[in-house]
XYZ file of C-alpha atoms in Angstrom:
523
model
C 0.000 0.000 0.000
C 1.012 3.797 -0.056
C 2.713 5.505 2.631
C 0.405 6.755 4.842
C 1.088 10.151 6.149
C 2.333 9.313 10.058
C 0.746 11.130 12.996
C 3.099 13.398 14.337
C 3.679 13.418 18.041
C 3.303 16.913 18.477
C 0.728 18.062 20.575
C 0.294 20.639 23.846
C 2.160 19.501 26.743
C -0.324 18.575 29.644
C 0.495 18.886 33.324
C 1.929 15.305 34.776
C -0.507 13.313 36.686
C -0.337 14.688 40.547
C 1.502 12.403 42.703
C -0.136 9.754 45.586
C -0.685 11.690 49.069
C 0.425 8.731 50.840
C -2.986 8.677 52.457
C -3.182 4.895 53.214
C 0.173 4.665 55.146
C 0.559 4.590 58.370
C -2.696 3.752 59.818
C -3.267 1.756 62.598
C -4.551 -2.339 62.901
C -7.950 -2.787 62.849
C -9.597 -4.241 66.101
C -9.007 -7.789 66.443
C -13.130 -8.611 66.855
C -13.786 -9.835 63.668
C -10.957 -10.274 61.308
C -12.126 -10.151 57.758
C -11.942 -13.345 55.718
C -8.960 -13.818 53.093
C -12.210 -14.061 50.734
C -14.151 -10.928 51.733
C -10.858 -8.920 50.431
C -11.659 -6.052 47.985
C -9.777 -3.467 45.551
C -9.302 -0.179 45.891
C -13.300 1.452 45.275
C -14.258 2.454 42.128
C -16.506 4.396 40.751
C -18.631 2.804 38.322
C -21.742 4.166 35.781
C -24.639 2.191 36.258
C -25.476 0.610 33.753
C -29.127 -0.373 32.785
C -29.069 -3.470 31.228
C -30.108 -6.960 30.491
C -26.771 -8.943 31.369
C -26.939 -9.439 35.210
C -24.089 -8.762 37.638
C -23.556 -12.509 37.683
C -23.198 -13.210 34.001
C -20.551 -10.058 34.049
C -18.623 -11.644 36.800
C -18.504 -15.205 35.025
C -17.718 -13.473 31.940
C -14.509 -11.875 33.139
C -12.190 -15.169 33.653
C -13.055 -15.361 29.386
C -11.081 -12.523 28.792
C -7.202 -13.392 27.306
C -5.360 -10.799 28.936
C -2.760 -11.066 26.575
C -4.985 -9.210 23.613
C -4.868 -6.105 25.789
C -2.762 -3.153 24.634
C -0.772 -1.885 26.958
C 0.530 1.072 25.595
C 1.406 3.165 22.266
C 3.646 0.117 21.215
C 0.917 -2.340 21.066
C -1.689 -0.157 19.541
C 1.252 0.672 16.697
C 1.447 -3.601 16.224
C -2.248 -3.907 15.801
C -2.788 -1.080 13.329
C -5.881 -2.210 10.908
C -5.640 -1.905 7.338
C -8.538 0.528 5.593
C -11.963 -1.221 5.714
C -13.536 -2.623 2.625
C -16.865 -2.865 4.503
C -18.094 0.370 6.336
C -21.044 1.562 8.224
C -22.488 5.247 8.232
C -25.019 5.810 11.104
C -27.596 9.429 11.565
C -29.797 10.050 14.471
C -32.468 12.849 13.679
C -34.918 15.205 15.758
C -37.647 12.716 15.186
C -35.790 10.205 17.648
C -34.723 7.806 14.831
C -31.232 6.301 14.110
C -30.231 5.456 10.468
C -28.072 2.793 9.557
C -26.226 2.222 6.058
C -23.366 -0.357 4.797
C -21.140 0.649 2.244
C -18.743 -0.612 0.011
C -16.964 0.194 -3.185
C -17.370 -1.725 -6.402
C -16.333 -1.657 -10.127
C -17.745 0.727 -12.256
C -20.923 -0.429 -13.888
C -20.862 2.937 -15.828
C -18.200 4.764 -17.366
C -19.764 8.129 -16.763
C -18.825 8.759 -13.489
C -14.349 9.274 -14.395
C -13.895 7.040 -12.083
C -13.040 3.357 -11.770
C -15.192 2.821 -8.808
C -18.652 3.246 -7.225
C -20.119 3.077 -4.227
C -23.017 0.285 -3.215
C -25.127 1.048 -0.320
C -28.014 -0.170 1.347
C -30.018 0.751 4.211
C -29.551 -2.019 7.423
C -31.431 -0.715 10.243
C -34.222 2.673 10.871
C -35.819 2.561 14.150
C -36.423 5.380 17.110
C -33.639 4.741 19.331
C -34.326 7.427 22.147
C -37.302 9.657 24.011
C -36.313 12.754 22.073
C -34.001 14.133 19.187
C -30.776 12.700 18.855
C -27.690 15.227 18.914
C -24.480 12.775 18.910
C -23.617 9.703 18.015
C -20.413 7.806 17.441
C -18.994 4.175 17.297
C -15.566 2.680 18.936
C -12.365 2.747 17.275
C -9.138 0.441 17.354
C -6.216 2.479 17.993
C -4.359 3.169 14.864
C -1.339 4.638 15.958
C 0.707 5.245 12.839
C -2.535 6.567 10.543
C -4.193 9.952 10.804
C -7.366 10.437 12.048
C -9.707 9.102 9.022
C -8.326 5.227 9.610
C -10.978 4.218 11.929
C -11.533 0.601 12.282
C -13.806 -1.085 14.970
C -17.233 -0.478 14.976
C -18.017 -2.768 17.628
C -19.905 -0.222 19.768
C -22.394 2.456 19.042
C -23.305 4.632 21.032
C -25.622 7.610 20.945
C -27.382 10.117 22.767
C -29.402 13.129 22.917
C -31.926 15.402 24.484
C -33.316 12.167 26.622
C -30.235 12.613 28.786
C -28.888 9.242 28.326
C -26.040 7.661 26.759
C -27.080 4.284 25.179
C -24.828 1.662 24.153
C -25.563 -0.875 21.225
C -23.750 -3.584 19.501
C -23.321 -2.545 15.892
C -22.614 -5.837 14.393
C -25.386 -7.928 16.033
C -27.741 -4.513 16.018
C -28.739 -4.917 19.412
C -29.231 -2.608 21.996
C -26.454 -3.426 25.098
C -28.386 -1.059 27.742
C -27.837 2.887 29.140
C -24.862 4.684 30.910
C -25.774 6.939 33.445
C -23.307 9.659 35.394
C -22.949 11.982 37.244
C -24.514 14.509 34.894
C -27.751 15.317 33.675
C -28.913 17.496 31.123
C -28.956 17.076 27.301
C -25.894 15.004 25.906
C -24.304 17.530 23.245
C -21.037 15.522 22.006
C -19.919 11.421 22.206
C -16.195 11.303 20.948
C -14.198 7.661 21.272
C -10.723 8.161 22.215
C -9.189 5.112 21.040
C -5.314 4.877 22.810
C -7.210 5.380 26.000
C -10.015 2.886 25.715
C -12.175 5.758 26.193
C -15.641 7.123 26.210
C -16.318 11.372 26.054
C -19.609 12.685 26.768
C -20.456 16.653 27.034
C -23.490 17.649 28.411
C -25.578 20.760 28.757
C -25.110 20.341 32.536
C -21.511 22.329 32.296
C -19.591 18.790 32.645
C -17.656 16.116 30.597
C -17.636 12.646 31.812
C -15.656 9.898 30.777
C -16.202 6.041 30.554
C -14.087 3.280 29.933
C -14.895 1.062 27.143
C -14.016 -2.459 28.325
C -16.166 -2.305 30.988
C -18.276 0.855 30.846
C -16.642 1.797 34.360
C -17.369 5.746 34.874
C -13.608 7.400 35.114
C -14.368 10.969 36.408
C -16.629 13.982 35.527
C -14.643 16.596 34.524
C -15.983 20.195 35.622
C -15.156 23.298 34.747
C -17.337 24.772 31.988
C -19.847 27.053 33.578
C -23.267 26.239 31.142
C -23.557 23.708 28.553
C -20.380 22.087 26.604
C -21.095 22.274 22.943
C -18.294 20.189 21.718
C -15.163 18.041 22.235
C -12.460 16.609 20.863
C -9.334 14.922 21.656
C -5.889 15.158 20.109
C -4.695 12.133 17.849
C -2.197 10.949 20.411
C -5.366 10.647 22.911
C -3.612 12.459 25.839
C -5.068 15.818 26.014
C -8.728 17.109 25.009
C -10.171 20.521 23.535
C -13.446 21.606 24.705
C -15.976 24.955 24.040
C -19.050 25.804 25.541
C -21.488 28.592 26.492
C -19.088 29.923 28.854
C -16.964 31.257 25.569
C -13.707 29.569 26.741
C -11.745 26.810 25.074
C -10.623 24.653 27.777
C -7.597 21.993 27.811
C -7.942 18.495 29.550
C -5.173 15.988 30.778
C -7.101 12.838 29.969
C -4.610 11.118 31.892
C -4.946 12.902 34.907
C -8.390 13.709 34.669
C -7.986 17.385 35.528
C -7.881 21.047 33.223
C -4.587 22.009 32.344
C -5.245 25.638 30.722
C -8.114 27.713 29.690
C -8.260 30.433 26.973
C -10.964 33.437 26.126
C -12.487 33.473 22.485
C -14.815 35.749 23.049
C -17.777 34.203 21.910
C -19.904 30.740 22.717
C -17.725 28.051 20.945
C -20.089 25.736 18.722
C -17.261 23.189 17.446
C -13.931 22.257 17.913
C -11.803 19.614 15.715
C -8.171 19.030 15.521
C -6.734 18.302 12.153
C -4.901 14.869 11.030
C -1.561 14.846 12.964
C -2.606 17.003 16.023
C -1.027 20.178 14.633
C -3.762 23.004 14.602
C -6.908 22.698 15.742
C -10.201 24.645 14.220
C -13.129 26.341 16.300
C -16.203 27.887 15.387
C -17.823 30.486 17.281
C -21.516 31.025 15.187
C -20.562 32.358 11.588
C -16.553 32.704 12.176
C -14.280 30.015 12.057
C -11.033 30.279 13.752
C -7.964 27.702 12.828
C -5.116 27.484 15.534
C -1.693 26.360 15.599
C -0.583 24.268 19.004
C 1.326 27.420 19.903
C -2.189 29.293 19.659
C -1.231 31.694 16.714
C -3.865 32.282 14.306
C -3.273 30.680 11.413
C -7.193 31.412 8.890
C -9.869 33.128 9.569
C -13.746 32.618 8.083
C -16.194 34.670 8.708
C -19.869 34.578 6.967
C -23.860 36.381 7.637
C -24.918 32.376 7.738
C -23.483 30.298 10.950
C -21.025 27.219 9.649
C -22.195 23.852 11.268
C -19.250 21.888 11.465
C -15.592 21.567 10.063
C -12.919 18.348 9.123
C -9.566 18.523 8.320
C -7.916 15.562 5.598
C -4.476 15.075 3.467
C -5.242 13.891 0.191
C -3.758 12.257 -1.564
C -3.427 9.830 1.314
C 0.489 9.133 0.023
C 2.794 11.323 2.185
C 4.951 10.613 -0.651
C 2.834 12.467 -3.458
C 4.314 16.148 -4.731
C -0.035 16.930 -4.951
C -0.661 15.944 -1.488
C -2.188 19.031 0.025
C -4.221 19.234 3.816
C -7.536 20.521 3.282
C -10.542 22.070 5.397
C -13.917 21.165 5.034
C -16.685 23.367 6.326
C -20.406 22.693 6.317
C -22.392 25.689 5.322
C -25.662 27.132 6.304
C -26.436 26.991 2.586
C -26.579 23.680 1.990
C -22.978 22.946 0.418
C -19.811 21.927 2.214
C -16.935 24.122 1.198
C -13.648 22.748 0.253
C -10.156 25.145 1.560
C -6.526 24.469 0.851
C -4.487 24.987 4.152
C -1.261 23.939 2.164
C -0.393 27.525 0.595
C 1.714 29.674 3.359
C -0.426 32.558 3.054
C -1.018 34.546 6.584
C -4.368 34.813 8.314
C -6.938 35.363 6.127
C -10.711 36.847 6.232
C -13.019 35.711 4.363
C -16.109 37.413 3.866
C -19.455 35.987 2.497
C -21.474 37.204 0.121
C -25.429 35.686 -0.762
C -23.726 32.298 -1.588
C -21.153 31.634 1.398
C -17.692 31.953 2.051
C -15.335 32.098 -1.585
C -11.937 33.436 -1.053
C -9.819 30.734 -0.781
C -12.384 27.790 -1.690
C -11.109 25.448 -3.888
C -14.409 22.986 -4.212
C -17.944 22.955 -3.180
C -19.681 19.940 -2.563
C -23.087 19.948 -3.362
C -26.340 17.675 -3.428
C -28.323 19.168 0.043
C -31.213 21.656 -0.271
C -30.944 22.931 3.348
C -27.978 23.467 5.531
C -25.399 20.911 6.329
C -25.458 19.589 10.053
C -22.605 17.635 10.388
C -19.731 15.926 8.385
C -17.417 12.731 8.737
C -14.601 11.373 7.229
C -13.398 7.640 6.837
C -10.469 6.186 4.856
C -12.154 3.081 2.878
C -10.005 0.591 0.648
C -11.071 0.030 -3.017
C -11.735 -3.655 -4.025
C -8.088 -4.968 -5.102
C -7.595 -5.340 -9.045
C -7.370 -9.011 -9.933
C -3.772 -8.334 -10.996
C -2.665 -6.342 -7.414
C -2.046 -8.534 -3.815
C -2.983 -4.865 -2.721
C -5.802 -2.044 -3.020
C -5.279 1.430 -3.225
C -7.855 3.623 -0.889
C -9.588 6.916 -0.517
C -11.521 8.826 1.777
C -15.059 9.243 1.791
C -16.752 12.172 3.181
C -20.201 11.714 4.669
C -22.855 14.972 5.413
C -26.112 15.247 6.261
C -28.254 18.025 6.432
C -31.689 19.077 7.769
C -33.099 18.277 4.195
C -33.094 14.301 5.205
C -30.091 13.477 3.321
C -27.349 11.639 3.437
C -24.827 12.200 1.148
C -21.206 10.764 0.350
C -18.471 11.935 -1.427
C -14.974 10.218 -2.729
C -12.558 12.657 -2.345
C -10.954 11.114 -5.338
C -12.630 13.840 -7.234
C -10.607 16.389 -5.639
C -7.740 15.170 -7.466
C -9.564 15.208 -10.785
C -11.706 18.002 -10.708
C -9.975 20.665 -7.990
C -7.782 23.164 -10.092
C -4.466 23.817 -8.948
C -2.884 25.994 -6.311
C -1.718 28.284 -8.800
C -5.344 28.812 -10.750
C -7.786 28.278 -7.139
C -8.049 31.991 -6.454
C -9.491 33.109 -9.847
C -12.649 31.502 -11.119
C -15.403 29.656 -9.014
C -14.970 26.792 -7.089
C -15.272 23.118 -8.796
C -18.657 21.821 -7.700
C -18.938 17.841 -6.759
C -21.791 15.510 -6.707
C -22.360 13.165 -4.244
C -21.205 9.544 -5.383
C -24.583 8.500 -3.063
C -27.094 9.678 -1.385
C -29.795 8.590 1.080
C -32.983 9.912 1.396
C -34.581 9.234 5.295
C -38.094 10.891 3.884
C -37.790 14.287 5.155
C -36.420 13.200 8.860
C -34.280 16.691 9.971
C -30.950 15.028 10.694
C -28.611 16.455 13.090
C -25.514 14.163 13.718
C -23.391 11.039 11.786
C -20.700 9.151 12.007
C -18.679 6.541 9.781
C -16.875 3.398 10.975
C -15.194 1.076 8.982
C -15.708 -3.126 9.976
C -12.873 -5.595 10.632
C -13.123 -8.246 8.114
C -13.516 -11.395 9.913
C -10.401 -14.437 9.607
C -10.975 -16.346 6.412
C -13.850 -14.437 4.823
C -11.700 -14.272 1.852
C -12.918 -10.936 0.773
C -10.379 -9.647 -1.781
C -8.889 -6.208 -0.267
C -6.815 -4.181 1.394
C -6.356 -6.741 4.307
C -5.934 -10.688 3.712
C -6.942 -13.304 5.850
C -3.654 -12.834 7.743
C -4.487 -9.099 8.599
C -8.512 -10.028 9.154
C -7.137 -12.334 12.302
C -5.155 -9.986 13.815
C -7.607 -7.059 13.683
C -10.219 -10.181 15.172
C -8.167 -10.546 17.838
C -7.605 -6.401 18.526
C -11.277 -5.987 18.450
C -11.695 -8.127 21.088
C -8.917 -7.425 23.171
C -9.083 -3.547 22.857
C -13.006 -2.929 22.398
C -14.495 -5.182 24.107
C -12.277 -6.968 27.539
C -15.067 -7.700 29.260
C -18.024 -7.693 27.058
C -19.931 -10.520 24.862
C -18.197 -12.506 22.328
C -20.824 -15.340 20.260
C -21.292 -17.600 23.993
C -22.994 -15.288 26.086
C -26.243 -14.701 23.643
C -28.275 -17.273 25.496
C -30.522 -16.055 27.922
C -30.014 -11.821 27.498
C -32.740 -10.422 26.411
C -31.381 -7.585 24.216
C -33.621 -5.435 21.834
C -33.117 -5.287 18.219
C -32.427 -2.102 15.689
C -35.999 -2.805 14.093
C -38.075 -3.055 17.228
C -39.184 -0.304 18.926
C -39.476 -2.022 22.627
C -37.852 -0.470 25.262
C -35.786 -1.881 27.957
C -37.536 -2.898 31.031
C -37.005 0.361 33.584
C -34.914 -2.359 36.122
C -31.539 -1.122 36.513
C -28.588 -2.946 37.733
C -26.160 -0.907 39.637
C -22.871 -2.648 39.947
C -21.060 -2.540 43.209
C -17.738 -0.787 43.958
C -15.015 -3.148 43.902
């Protein structure tokens, strides 16, 4: 395959975790009335979410012994071993304001027609529409395997989704079986605003309109620590690609930094106004926020590095190399931002210009825009991206792959693009700033019947050992990512035994778990 751009280790340094207090040392012996059995010994306490579910604390306890501890990563080492090659097979998932989560499964596929310039095409079919919550979904996301030496866009995993919304709950479902596993409940209450996976930590983010961020672990669904802070409702978070440190904005109208190691703010700036989004790029080297209609991109260091600024707000933002090959003289990083006008607007952050403003006219943002990507009446809510392999040529032990860029908008879309057509259609650096920008058609699109979307999210699926599906990743590679999945996403949750008996509900039935909850005990 190519050479894949690496992820660079640059990020903000964070404060080191604060040392132990010593608190447990040097306390006295317990009276001798009742000496505790060798049995009745416990760990330390810790704090766990409760988790509403049909799997009963005894099943979870017989479950654990199951678990091969040598699949578990143990640091930036292992995840680099384990790296998954680009999916063939990938899932995009949209929750709406009418409560109801939409499923697709994707893959590329020879041409049928050669109309489209391209050798490729993308088949997709619906897999699961059902309301998944009380009220209107605002997040949703699925679990990644670390991919330590790929940017952002390799995400591999899938096994978990999770979503959430103005219900205040977090619910957890298995993705591959399309099941629901049950609910995660914290600290916090209020209206869940942002779900971001941090893969090298095993993590779970949630944001809430309650001012706080609280984070899970994945194997287990333990709950870590709230983080507070943010005075109002958190809007939006995201953590660096090295999964240390976190960026978050709010109503306050601070960007706040997060040690996610030590569970603790490390540094706090003003921007003036209430932050709406906040991405990092690729390789952790800038970072982009957007405060209404301006858009602000920022170096580590904090300098100001582009400015937009529009009447209309922007929605969301992504940041991508493409070509993919870190080896390619036309490799260029670009900025995606999703308009208020229905298109998603396509900047080239590879020309050293200095801070720029860009000022709208009736149609949007222009200076600077390179490509517009079109195909949604209304405006654009949200935007993913996801490196997918094309099916290898018959005459190639390896496929090439792209990145596909998924949107959906308030107009009950969804749409995907192959930035492929960037290469082919984008003019170059030299000729971008005269002329209008290159529109591009969606290579699919998804109509939900009018349902107002307002979040998505693309995961790629781990080819299973010996499904001898021609690719990017032989039956060799398929095993090892098998074994990751299980190790890294899932330590202590369901693998094919545990089925009988749980009484899980499925994507097309609209039942609801039973309002039992099991509250696990501190350990």
């Amino acid at each position: 395959m190519p050479n894949k751009r690496k992820q660079s280790t640059q990020e903000p340094k964070a404060a080191p975790p604060a040392a132990g207090n010593g608190k447990n040392k040097g306390k006295g012996k317990a009276p001798a009335k009742a000496p505790p059995a060798p049995a009745a010994a416990k760990a330390p306490a810790t704090k766990r979410a409760r988790f509403e579910g049909p799997a009963s604390p005894e099943k979870k306890q017989e479950a654990a012994p199951r678990v091969p501890k040598g699949k578990r990563t143990k640091g930036p080492a292992a995840a680099a071993a384990t790296t998954p090659a680009a999916p063939l097979t990938f899932v995009v998932s949209a929750g709406s304001y009418e409560r109801l989560l939409y499923g697709l499964s994707c893959k590329f596929v020879p041409a049928t027609s050669p109309d489209s310039g391209l050798p490729y095409e993308l088949d997709f079919s619906p897999i699961f529409s059902f309301p998944a919550h009380l009220s209107s979904l605002r997040s949703v996301a699925a679990s990644v395997l670390p991919s330590a030496a790929t940017g952002s866009e390799r995400k591999v995993g899938g096994k978990y989704l999770v979503s959430g919304g103005m219900d205040e709950v977090v619910k957890v479902w298995d993705l591959k079986r399309r099941k629901e596993v049950g609910t995660l409940d914290g600290d916090a209450a209020g209206t869940i605003t942002c779900l971001r996976f941090v893969a090298q930590r095993n993590m779970l983010m949630a944001a809430t309109t309650d001012s706080s961020i609280t984070l899970y672990r994945v194997r287990d669904w333990v709950l870590l620590r709230s983080l507070k802070g943010h005075k109002g409702r958190v809007n939006s978070i995201d953590a660096h690609p090295a999964g240390r440190v976190a960026l978050s904005v709010g109503q306050d109208k601070m960007l706040r930094m997060w040690d996610l190691v030590a569970g603790k703010a490390v540094a706090t700036m003003k921007i003036g106004e209430e932050g709406d989004v906040v991405r990092w790029n690729t390789d952790g080297t800038k970072f982009a926020i957007i405060t209404g209609s301006t858009l602000v991109v920022y170096s580590v260091d904090m300098t100001v590095l582009r400015t937009l600024s529009a009447r209309s707000r922007f929605h969301d933002v992504r940041f991508c190399y493409f070509p993919l090959d870190a080896a390619d003289p036309t490799q260029r990083e670009y900025l995606f931002v999703a308009c208020d006008d229905g298109k998603t607007r396509v900047f080239d952050l590879s020309t050293p210009t200095p801070a720029v403003d860009v000022v709208e006219g009736e149609a949007g943002p222009s200076m600077d825009a390179i490509a517009m990507l079109t195909g949604h009446s209304n405006r654009v809510k949200m935007l993913d991206l996801l490196e997918v392999a094309y099916p290898a040529p018959a005459d190639s032990t390896s496929a090439r792959s792209t990145l596909v860029l998924s949107s959906i908008s308030t107009d009950g879309k969804i749409n995907l693009y192959d930035l492929a057509a960037l290469s082919v259609l984008a003019p170059s650096s030299s000729s971008t700033s005269a002329g209008e920008p290159v529109e591009i058609a969606p290579i699919a699109s998804h109509d939900t019947d009018g349902s107002r979307l307002t979040c998505v999210c693309a995961i790629g699926l781990v080819v299973p050992a010996g499904a001898g599906t021609a690719g990017a990743s032989g039956d060799a590679e398929g095993e090892g990512e098998s074994e990751s999945e299980s190790g890294e996403e899932g330590d202590s949750e369901e693998d094919g035994s545990e089925d009988e008996g749980e009484e899980e509900i499925a994507f097309d039935s609209e039942e609801e778990l039973e309002d039992d909850e099991v509250e696990y005990e501190d350990e």
